[in-house]
Amino acid sequence: MPDMPPELRTISTAELAQIVRAFADSDLRELRLVVGDVDLLVSRNEQVDGAAPARPAAPAPAAASAPAPAPMTASAASAPSEASTADGSAPAVDRTGLVPVHSPAVGVFYRRPAPDKPPSVEVGSAVAVGDPVGTLEVMKMFTTVPSVVAGTIAEICVEDATLVEYQQVIMYLSPAAGA
Amino acid sequence: MAIRRVLVANRGEIAVRIIRACRDVGIETVAVFSEADRDTLATQLADKAVCIGPVQAKHSYLNADALLVTALHTGCDALHPGYGFLAENAEFADECARNGIQFIGPRGDTMRGLGDKLPARETAERLGIPVVPGGTLDGSAASAGAVLKQIGLPLLVKASAGGGGRGLRRVDDSADLAGALAQSAAEADAAFGNPTLYVERYIERGRHIEVQIVGDRYGNVIHLFERDCTTQRRYQKLVEEAPSPVLDDAARKAITDSACRLARGMGYEGAGTVEFLFDLDTGEHYFIEMNTRLQVEHPVSELLTGLDLVRLQLLVASGEPLPVSQDEVTMSGHVIEFRVNCEDPGNGFLPAAGTVRRWRPPAGPWVRLDTHMEQGQAVPPYYDSLLAKLIVWGDTREQALERSRRCLAEFAVDGVPTTLPFHSWLVAQPDFIFSNLHTTWVDGNWKGARRP
């Protein structure tokens, strides 16, 4: 849209989500997009080839990570949403290098696979790709939430038996070397 | 009020409308949103907002489980469906009830009785409400003669089993009838595997007139008079007004009586709209269907009567009786509503998407704007294209029109196409000014009605 005034040469969060989704569905290894103030870098490579974005604003190192628009939910959580407290409410914590695990649906998150079983993971637990890290219940339908990378659980962001939003960060993993 | 927290199971302007009505009476709200609607007015105004799914409606706003789990775990005791999405889904209404969530609308079984056109027509006939003369036939020339005598010409032949224009045929001359029936039956058989036909009188010059009703669980029903929605394009309403310029007091009484009789007969609870076709040539009205929800154009009746329909919905859903009797519902002045859609009126009203670069709505006395838009807001391509409803009140229709012209001239939107140029043209047309139009008038008179 070349006829746009400079202050509006930007990308909406919805458009950003579409771009990330399109990237996830493509065979591309890396995509860099600069529109006005937005400098977006999405990459599947471990070593990011493209020039690093000038600002760390876009938490693009969704590297290796899921096809979901991960950075979006972490940074753009709506203000009145209590359910989003996991996201961005503790700016003091340095999560560099950590990989988020997102809720695949809106539902109730349980740390245990069953009431009489121990929690699937604790902070410090080692997990492989696909290992269960918790359970999600949507109207009596229970599904396992799998880990997206191999590594150790660095932080658990939601309380047991609470409502989580679609794509809300449930926990952070510290990826194993070479994962 | 018994209801304390409402899940607003919708988006856009209607979500904002519901949140505001709740806030006015001290009810808390939980907004739900898809990823496309994170930064919108409804999520900002609600007491709480929860992301329930991706952009596709079937995984978010139409996802019954996502809505219910959110309602249950955010402490909601009621759910308002708005319009569209799950608003007229009887199973969803039942599912809410089973989970102890008050669905703000009629009961599931009421919706089932009115949901499909044929059962609704039978219900109306049983209650003595006029329906368009017609009937089903097997396609033979023998039965056709009898039907023709009963219905008269011109008539419309339709496939009983389906829609989409298959088998649809207008017959003006009795000599053409047998051939038309045979052709339509063959088309219906090929398309739907069922050659049964339905014929009804073709209303050459009809006005779309609907009656707003509200019922409570104690059998009380009131109407809020009619809305005239004749300015439409291919059954898509563009402008609604009240009172109807073509009804006299006797016709108004007849049509509102019919609507209330249907609602009483169904034990209708909540707000609903009974739609009629009004034949300009005979002055008769015929039942078409009943919409078991709050409608887009409900503000027209609100400005006409001074009643807040969403507030009434909340009251009757809380189990309270209607706070007003029919005698206390009066109409005053004239109201016109214009739908500002994100569509290109010069290109067959093709829906568009994009970012609103400039948004300068009109204002002033007796002007209401129901909208969720603001400057810089994205219009996602996934949902209904309604951006705003401009509703204008005047002491007379003439005054409402004058005010409308001024408002439409003030209204400036850049970045996306809108239906505003169509409305500006419409309010200058003698046929609209003198109410000489009928339901297919826009298709024949607006040069951009079809895609080039």
XYZ file of C-alpha atoms in Angstrom:
631
model
C 0.000 0.000 0.000
C 2.392 2.684 -1.253
C -0.127 5.517 -0.867
C -0.301 5.131 2.898
C 0.841 7.968 5.129
C 4.120 7.094 6.916
C 2.554 6.825 10.376
C 0.303 4.057 9.138
C 2.886 2.019 7.258
C 2.688 -0.797 9.711
C 1.319 -4.278 10.164
C -1.606 -5.162 12.357
C -1.313 -8.032 14.787
C -3.872 -9.922 12.710
C -1.798 -9.435 9.557
C 1.319 -10.465 11.454
C -0.401 -13.667 12.509
C -1.312 -14.371 8.891
C 2.268 -13.813 7.745
C 3.670 -16.139 10.386
C 1.059 -18.754 9.523
C 1.841 -18.473 5.818
C 5.531 -18.915 6.654
C 4.778 -21.985 8.765
C 2.846 -23.530 5.872
C 5.617 -22.803 3.360
C 8.938 -24.500 2.597
C 10.873 -21.313 3.336
C 13.786 -21.498 5.763
C 13.795 -17.840 6.619
C 11.731 -14.728 5.984
C 12.603 -11.100 6.640
C 9.989 -8.420 6.172
C 10.373 -4.697 6.822
C 7.265 -2.523 6.689
C 7.546 0.921 8.236
C 8.483 0.436 11.860
C 8.074 -3.298 11.802
C 11.129 -5.435 11.149
C 10.077 -9.059 11.201
C 12.457 -11.991 10.985
C 11.108 -15.520 11.082
C 13.557 -18.397 10.718
C 13.737 -22.140 10.990
C 17.550 -22.039 11.029
C 19.431 -22.506 14.266
C 21.853 -19.777 13.285
C 19.857 -16.880 12.001
C 21.247 -15.922 8.599
C 19.421 -12.673 8.028
C 20.687 -9.487 9.559
C 19.489 -9.308 13.116
C 16.608 -6.907 13.627
C 17.721 -3.543 14.897
C 15.391 -3.812 17.876
C 14.645 -6.943 19.830
C 11.004 -5.872 19.777
C 9.921 -8.772 17.607
C 10.770 -11.819 19.703
C 11.295 -13.597 16.407
C 13.584 -16.364 17.682
C 10.605 -18.566 17.382
C 13.385 -20.380 15.562
C 13.054 -24.142 15.649
C 9.761 -23.543 17.413
C 6.151 -24.194 16.547
C 4.253 -23.050 13.466
C 1.922 -21.147 15.739
C 2.276 -17.366 15.862
C 4.161 -17.632 19.100
C 5.621 -14.144 19.427
C 2.206 -12.563 18.971
C 0.491 -13.926 21.997
C 3.451 -13.310 24.189
C 3.685 -9.630 23.384
C 0.201 -8.554 22.385
C -1.921 -10.001 25.140
C -4.983 -7.858 25.634
C -4.887 -5.601 28.634
C -8.032 -6.617 30.528
C -7.338 -10.307 30.199
C -6.519 -11.806 33.552
C -5.965 -15.105 31.859
C -2.985 -13.543 30.150
C -1.044 -12.778 33.283
C 1.507 -15.376 32.294
C 2.476 -13.247 29.349
C 4.770 -10.320 29.743
C 3.634 -9.406 33.240
C 7.082 -10.068 34.684
C 9.421 -8.018 32.522
C 12.244 -8.535 35.007
C 12.583 -12.216 34.066
C 15.135 -12.838 31.330
C 13.723 -15.549 29.095
C 16.382 -15.291 26.389
C 16.844 -18.641 24.731
C 13.781 -20.208 26.328
C 11.097 -21.850 24.221
C 7.426 -21.307 25.135
C 4.800 -24.042 25.247
C 1.430 -22.682 24.106
C -2.020 -23.947 24.916
C -3.491 -25.530 21.779
C -7.016 -24.439 22.750
C -8.986 -22.508 25.321
C -9.610 -24.870 28.230
C -8.686 -25.873 31.753
C -5.021 -26.726 32.285
C -4.128 -29.531 34.689
C -0.590 -30.337 35.708
C -1.520 -33.994 36.322
C -2.771 -36.566 33.802
C -5.262 -37.775 36.469
C -6.186 -36.564 39.965
C -4.359 -39.486 41.646
C -1.208 -39.147 39.541
C 1.801 -36.910 40.186
C 2.316 -33.772 38.035
C 3.575 -34.547 34.519
C 6.541 -32.221 35.019
C 8.141 -29.940 37.601
C 10.619 -27.119 37.087
C 13.891 -28.888 36.251
C 12.255 -31.986 34.681
C 13.925 -33.195 31.505
C 11.593 -33.800 28.556
C 11.928 -35.134 25.004
C 9.934 -33.781 22.036
C 6.341 -34.935 22.412
C 6.550 -35.761 26.127
C 3.437 -34.685 28.017
C 3.901 -31.541 30.102
C 0.278 -31.287 31.220
C -3.347 -31.975 30.348
C -5.980 -29.719 28.798
C -9.694 -30.227 29.413
C -12.371 -28.750 27.141
C -15.888 -29.723 28.224
C -14.880 -33.162 29.567
C -12.541 -33.866 26.642
C -8.998 -34.365 27.891
C -5.942 -33.940 25.679
C -2.246 -34.099 26.420
C -0.147 -30.972 25.977
C 3.154 -32.108 24.437
C 6.560 -30.497 24.660
C 7.655 -28.914 21.397
C 11.406 -29.348 22.016
C 13.759 -31.506 24.060
C 15.085 -29.777 27.150
C 14.289 -28.985 30.746
C 11.293 -27.165 32.202
C 12.473 -23.660 33.114
C 9.242 -22.063 34.281
C 5.604 -23.066 34.777
C 3.414 -20.029 34.168
C -0.116 -21.131 35.050
C -1.723 -22.508 38.184
C -3.137 -26.003 38.217
C -6.820 -26.312 37.197
C -7.176 -22.801 35.756
C -8.566 -21.524 32.481
C -5.960 -20.899 29.792
C -6.573 -18.980 26.575
C -5.942 -20.224 23.064
C -2.164 -19.909 22.467
C -1.466 -18.737 26.037
C 2.055 -19.561 27.240
C 1.754 -22.408 29.734
C 5.453 -22.907 30.444
C 8.953 -22.213 29.190
C 11.578 -24.815 28.325
C 15.304 -24.486 28.207
C 16.186 -26.395 25.027
C 18.835 -29.095 25.285
C 22.062 -28.392 23.393
C 21.544 -29.258 19.735
C 17.773 -29.552 20.173
C -31.216 -8.693 38.290
C -30.594 -12.398 38.800
C -27.944 -12.501 36.076
C -24.564 -11.332 37.375
C -21.994 -12.089 34.671
C -22.600 -12.546 30.932
C -20.380 -14.213 28.372
C -20.692 -12.194 25.159
C -20.445 -14.852 22.452
C -19.984 -12.533 19.498
C -17.759 -9.826 18.035
C -17.906 -6.402 16.404
C -20.565 -3.811 17.020
C -23.084 -6.200 18.582
C -20.573 -7.355 21.207
C -20.021 -3.694 22.116
C -23.793 -3.086 22.216
C -24.327 -6.007 24.622
C -21.409 -5.049 26.874
C -22.800 -1.518 27.182
C -26.307 -2.706 28.070
C -24.861 -5.026 30.732
C -22.702 -2.275 32.196
C -25.735 0.019 32.423
C -27.490 -2.440 34.749
C -24.409 -3.512 36.711
C -23.870 -6.893 35.047
C -20.243 -7.930 34.438
C -19.141 -9.133 31.009
C -16.599 -11.574 29.602
C -15.735 -10.936 25.954
C -14.378 -13.754 23.814
C -12.268 -13.155 20.738
C -10.487 -14.909 17.892
C -6.869 -14.061 17.122
C -8.091 -11.591 14.486
C -10.027 -9.558 17.077
C -7.507 -9.212 19.897
C -7.260 -5.435 19.711
C -10.880 -4.428 19.346
C -13.318 -2.259 21.267
C -15.247 -5.207 22.721
C -12.141 -6.779 24.303
C -11.211 -3.395 25.759
C -14.643 -2.541 27.174
C -15.471 -5.911 28.730
C -14.505 -6.685 32.329
C -12.459 -9.605 31.048
C -11.486 -10.910 27.607
C -10.476 -14.435 26.622
C -8.918 -15.610 23.357
C -10.929 -18.687 22.332
C -9.374 -19.675 19.033
C -7.836 -18.873 15.663
C -9.304 -16.552 13.050
C -11.616 -19.125 11.464
C -15.103 -18.723 12.944
C -15.704 -22.449 13.110
C -12.754 -22.782 15.505
C -13.653 -19.686 17.549
C -17.065 -17.955 17.498
C -18.833 -21.125 16.307
C -16.943 -23.425 18.678
C -19.595 -24.326 21.264
C -17.164 -26.172 23.564
C -14.725 -23.253 23.634
C -17.541 -20.848 24.523
C -18.969 -23.099 27.218
C -15.665 -23.930 28.912
C -14.873 -20.213 28.998
C -18.305 -19.330 30.404
C -18.089 -22.010 33.099
C -14.566 -21.165 34.219
C -14.958 -17.388 34.250
C -17.993 -17.578 36.510
C -20.604 -16.543 33.941
C -24.221 -17.401 34.709
C -25.582 -16.332 31.305
C -24.523 -16.137 27.671
C -25.660 -13.609 25.065
C -25.247 -14.956 21.520
C -25.825 -11.642 19.669
C -26.888 -12.324 16.072
C -25.400 -14.725 13.539
C -22.909 -17.406 14.689
C -24.741 -19.600 17.268
C -27.657 -17.231 17.962
C -30.281 -19.478 16.362
C -28.711 -22.848 17.100
C -31.222 -24.835 19.177
C -28.651 -27.482 20.211
C -26.342 -24.795 21.530
C -29.178 -23.195 23.530
C -29.946 -26.630 25.014
C -26.259 -27.225 25.767
C -26.064 -23.925 27.664
C -29.124 -24.909 29.714
C -27.643 -28.333 30.504
C -24.536 -26.631 31.863
C -26.464 -24.192 34.020
C -25.777 -21.203 31.772
C -28.820 -19.069 30.964
C -28.984 -18.676 27.172
C -30.264 -15.151 26.464
C -32.828 -16.034 23.827
C -35.761 -18.383 23.376
C -35.698 -22.020 24.456
C -34.226 -24.610 22.074
C -37.613 -26.193 21.358
C -39.087 -22.808 20.375
C -36.231 -22.351 17.896
C -36.831 -25.800 16.445
C -40.493 -25.014 15.821
C -39.585 -21.822 13.951
C -36.195 -22.620 12.466
C -37.139 -24.293 9.176
C -39.407 -22.445 6.808
C -41.937 -25.210 6.200
C -42.660 -26.132 9.849
C -42.757 -22.399 10.671
C -45.317 -21.877 7.919
C -47.421 -24.751 9.270
C -47.247 -23.307 12.788
C -48.347 -19.905 11.490
C -51.256 -21.392 9.532
C -52.374 -23.361 12.569
C -52.444 -20.124 14.591
C -54.515 -18.383 11.920
C -51.737 -16.121 10.637
C -51.868 -15.404 6.902
C -49.169 -17.043 4.768
C -48.480 -16.546 1.068
C -51.086 -18.713 -0.740
C -49.381 -21.810 -2.081
C -48.829 -25.516 -1.709
C -46.770 -28.528 -2.737
C -47.486 -30.609 -5.822
C -46.099 -33.686 -7.505
C -45.524 -32.106 -10.921
C -48.506 -33.619 -12.732
C -50.685 -31.342 -14.863
C -53.817 -32.573 -13.061
C -52.888 -31.255 -9.632
C -51.530 -28.115 -11.227
C -54.950 -26.987 -12.454
C -56.438 -27.077 -8.958
C -53.484 -25.248 -7.426
C -53.534 -22.593 -10.098
C -57.181 -21.878 -9.363
C -56.422 -21.455 -5.672
C -53.301 -19.299 -6.026
C -53.829 -17.206 -9.139
C -51.219 -15.673 -11.434
C -48.427 -14.742 -11.471
C -46.981 -17.558 -9.402
C -43.580 -18.812 -8.399
C -42.464 -22.438 -8.749
C -39.750 -23.645 -6.343
C -38.067 -26.943 -5.520
C -39.400 -28.181 -2.169
C -36.118 -29.806 -1.243
C -33.676 -26.962 -1.728
C -32.758 -23.428 -2.560
C -30.118 -21.587 -4.534
C -32.489 -20.793 -7.386
C -32.628 -24.386 -8.676
C -36.043 -25.085 -10.146
C -37.123 -21.507 -9.420
C -39.458 -20.251 -12.146
C -41.992 -17.469 -12.468
C -45.174 -18.187 -14.398
C -47.332 -15.330 -15.762
C -49.548 -17.210 -18.234
C -51.604 -20.330 -17.520
C -50.529 -21.732 -20.919
C -46.925 -21.876 -19.670
C -47.719 -23.632 -16.414
C -47.522 -27.299 -17.449
C -44.187 -26.782 -19.216
C -42.730 -24.799 -16.313
C -43.759 -27.465 -13.798
C -42.192 -30.254 -15.881
C -38.917 -28.338 -16.289
C -38.720 -27.369 -12.616
C -39.485 -30.927 -11.499
C -36.689 -32.252 -13.738
C -34.248 -29.636 -12.378
C -35.282 -30.339 -8.785
C -34.874 -34.073 -9.315
C -31.418 -33.603 -10.842
C -30.234 -31.176 -8.166
C -31.812 -32.602 -5.007
C -33.005 -36.099 -6.003
C -36.546 -34.987 -5.227
C -38.951 -33.671 -7.913
C -41.510 -32.314 -5.428
C -42.385 -28.710 -6.164
C -43.737 -25.881 -4.125
C -45.788 -23.143 -5.763
C -46.867 -19.846 -4.264
C -48.363 -16.556 -5.359
C -45.753 -14.197 -6.765
C -45.999 -10.840 -5.017
C -45.041 -8.354 -7.692
C -44.650 -5.297 -5.491
C -43.963 -6.251 -1.913
C -42.579 -4.434 1.109
C -40.557 -6.294 3.718
C -42.163 -5.409 7.027
C -41.194 -7.050 10.304
C -42.556 -6.749 13.825
C -40.347 -6.652 16.924
C -41.774 -8.636 19.815
C -40.599 -9.517 23.333
C -42.103 -12.234 25.523
C -41.499 -13.240 29.130
C -41.892 -16.631 30.801
C -45.301 -15.701 32.235
C -46.969 -15.578 28.829
C -46.823 -11.804 28.399
C -45.968 -10.598 24.891
C -45.515 -7.029 23.702
C -44.656 -5.663 20.278
C -42.530 -2.598 19.553
C -44.314 -1.863 16.270
C -42.872 -2.599 12.860
C -39.695 -1.966 10.913
C -39.774 -1.515 7.165
C -36.724 -3.187 5.576
C -37.746 -2.900 1.938
C -34.486 -1.264 0.812
C -32.483 -4.420 0.296
C -30.244 -5.976 -2.284
C -30.796 -9.658 -2.989
C -32.413 -10.109 0.426
C -29.538 -8.262 2.154
C -31.009 -5.365 4.119
C -29.326 -1.987 3.593
C -31.704 0.528 5.180
C -34.432 0.024 7.771
C -36.985 2.501 9.015
C -39.930 2.823 11.347
C -42.792 3.373 11.248
C -43.376 1.913 7.794
C -44.375 4.704 5.413
C -46.883 2.410 3.659
C -48.942 1.156 6.637
C -52.053 2.917 7.870
C -53.309 2.373 11.429
C -55.587 -0.508 10.445
C -52.848 -2.360 8.541
C -50.413 -1.707 11.415
C -52.859 -3.184 13.895
C -53.451 -6.237 11.699
C -49.737 -6.983 11.217
C -48.746 -6.432 14.866
C -51.717 -8.586 15.976
C -50.479 -11.396 13.721
C -46.962 -11.167 15.193
C -48.192 -11.239 18.793
C -50.525 -14.154 18.073
C -47.593 -16.188 16.750
C -45.386 -15.297 19.729
C -48.143 -16.109 22.236
C -48.948 -19.335 20.442
C -45.319 -20.421 20.727
C -44.967 -19.339 24.376
C -42.137 -17.201 23.096
C -39.570 -16.047 25.653
C -37.119 -13.262 24.801
C -36.781 -10.868 21.874
C -37.738 -11.957 18.376
C -38.830 -10.627 15.022
C -41.714 -11.816 12.879
C -41.128 -11.082 9.207
C -43.941 -10.394 6.758
C -44.298 -9.614 3.085
C -46.756 -6.754 2.595
C -48.470 -6.775 -0.799
C -48.681 -3.168 -2.023
C -51.364 -4.103 -4.562
C -53.789 -5.781 -2.147
C -52.776 -4.354 1.250
C -52.502 -7.874 2.663
C -49.638 -9.159 4.816
C -48.165 -12.664 4.730
C -45.937 -14.384 7.286
C -42.459 -15.282 5.924
C -40.424 -16.414 8.930
C -39.528 -15.643 12.519
C -36.015 -14.692 13.615
C -35.448 -15.994 17.121
C -32.764 -13.483 18.126
C -31.890 -9.832 18.517
C -31.610 -8.340 15.040
C -29.025 -6.054 13.501
C -31.680 -3.360 13.038
C -33.045 -3.478 16.613
C -31.942 0.143 17.373
C -34.655 1.402 14.994
C -37.333 0.109 17.370
C -35.388 1.399 20.380
C -35.355 4.979 19.096
C -38.997 4.710 18.050
C -40.248 3.534 21.465
C -37.564 4.573 23.959
C -37.171 0.969 25.128
C -33.752 -0.752 25.431
C -34.190 -4.167 23.817
C -31.003 -5.704 25.199
C -32.011 -4.589 28.675
C -35.428 -6.217 28.163
C -33.660 -9.405 27.033
C -31.559 -9.414 30.211
C -34.670 -8.828 32.338
C -36.777 -11.635 30.892
C -33.791 -14.003 30.844
C -33.434 -13.255 34.571
C -36.982 -14.542 35.019
C -38.575 -11.166 35.609
C -41.874 -10.172 34.028
C -41.913 -7.567 31.250
C -41.734 -4.154 32.955
C -44.188 -2.528 30.525
C -47.603 -3.462 29.164
C -48.608 -3.013 25.528
C -50.539 0.165 26.374
C -47.338 1.710 27.706
C -45.412 1.084 24.477
C -45.835 4.128 22.287
C -44.086 5.259 19.146
C -42.821 8.724 18.466
C -41.386 10.368 15.348
C -39.534 8.529 12.592
C -36.290 6.512 12.602
C -33.989 5.513 9.719
C -30.992 3.186 10.000
C -28.198 2.900 7.432
C -25.877 -0.117 7.412
C -22.298 0.929 6.796
C -20.719 -2.249 5.446
C -17.146 -2.798 4.288
C -18.299 -3.526 0.742
C -17.811 -1.917 -2.651
C -21.267 -0.676 -3.704
C -19.922 0.154 -7.169
C -18.923 -3.460 -7.712
C -21.897 -5.581 -6.761
C -21.376 -4.877 -3.037
C -18.281 -7.089 -3.037
C -17.037 -7.501 0.565
C -13.607 -6.015 1.291
C -11.015 -6.028 4.076
C -8.131 -3.790 5.068
C -7.244 -1.064 7.505
C -9.385 1.970 8.223
C -7.036 4.918 7.706
C -9.605 7.592 8.475
C -12.757 7.279 10.567
C -14.777 10.421 11.108
C -18.317 9.508 12.086
C -21.182 11.983 12.187
C -22.791 13.151 15.405
C -25.298 15.721 16.587
C -28.751 15.667 18.121
C -30.843 12.526 17.613
C -28.002 10.669 15.920
C -26.862 7.269 17.190
C -23.913 5.293 15.884
C -23.468 1.641 16.864
C -19.943 0.643 15.912
C -16.731 -1.035 17.018
C -14.551 0.877 14.582
C -11.928 3.537 15.116
C -9.085 4.999 13.106
C -6.323 2.471 12.397
C -8.589 -0.499 13.063
C -8.205 -3.578 10.889
C -11.218 -5.021 9.102
C -10.461 -8.743 8.938
C -11.712 -10.689 5.927
C -13.114 -13.594 7.921
C -16.404 -12.230 9.217
C -19.511 -10.225 8.399
C -18.676 -6.861 6.812
C -20.770 -4.588 9.060
C -18.698 -1.632 10.301
C -21.367 0.603 11.768
C -25.054 1.360 11.941
C -26.057 5.000 11.618
C -29.460 5.542 13.214
C -31.190 8.888 12.898
C -34.370 10.100 14.585
C -36.629 12.923 13.406
C -39.963 14.327 14.461
C -41.221 13.425 10.975
C -39.829 11.241 8.164
C -38.885 14.420 6.303
C -36.882 15.682 9.278
C -35.206 12.303 9.733
C -34.233 12.367 6.053
C -32.802 15.885 6.288
C -30.726 14.846 9.276
C -29.654 11.656 7.493
C -28.388 13.609 4.479
C -26.316 15.821 6.748
C -24.909 12.818 8.653
C -24.032 10.894 5.507
C -22.206 13.943 4.138
C -20.205 14.238 7.382
C -19.303 10.566 7.564
C -15.752 10.128 6.204
C -14.039 6.739 5.916
C -10.797 6.069 4.041
C -8.760 2.917 3.555
C -11.624 0.542 2.832
C -14.699 0.836 0.599
C -18.054 1.277 2.324
C -21.730 1.429 1.442
C -21.805 5.173 2.299
C -21.814 6.311 -1.385
C -24.850 4.098 -1.983
C -26.683 5.630 0.988
C -25.851 9.190 -0.128
C -27.306 8.374 -3.540
C -30.354 6.644 -2.052
C -31.471 9.555 0.141
C -31.610 11.776 -2.958
C -33.811 9.378 -4.981
C -37.456 10.427 -5.393
C -38.552 6.768 -5.094
C -36.943 6.562 -1.640
C -38.052 10.033 -0.577
C -41.668 9.246 -1.496
C -41.476 5.555 -0.406
C -42.305 4.242 -3.854
C -39.898 1.342 -3.799
C -40.268 -2.401 -3.314
C -37.927 -5.256 -2.358
C -36.185 -5.617 -5.751
C -35.944 -1.886 -6.463
C -32.213 -1.587 -5.580
C -31.264 -4.416 -7.941
C -32.977 -2.619 -10.815
C -32.019 0.976 -10.048
C -28.526 1.167 -8.508
C -26.000 0.975 -11.308
C -23.438 -0.875 -9.187
C -25.882 -3.569 -8.044
C -24.189 -6.159 -10.226
C -20.525 -6.910 -10.704
C -19.352 -5.620 -14.094
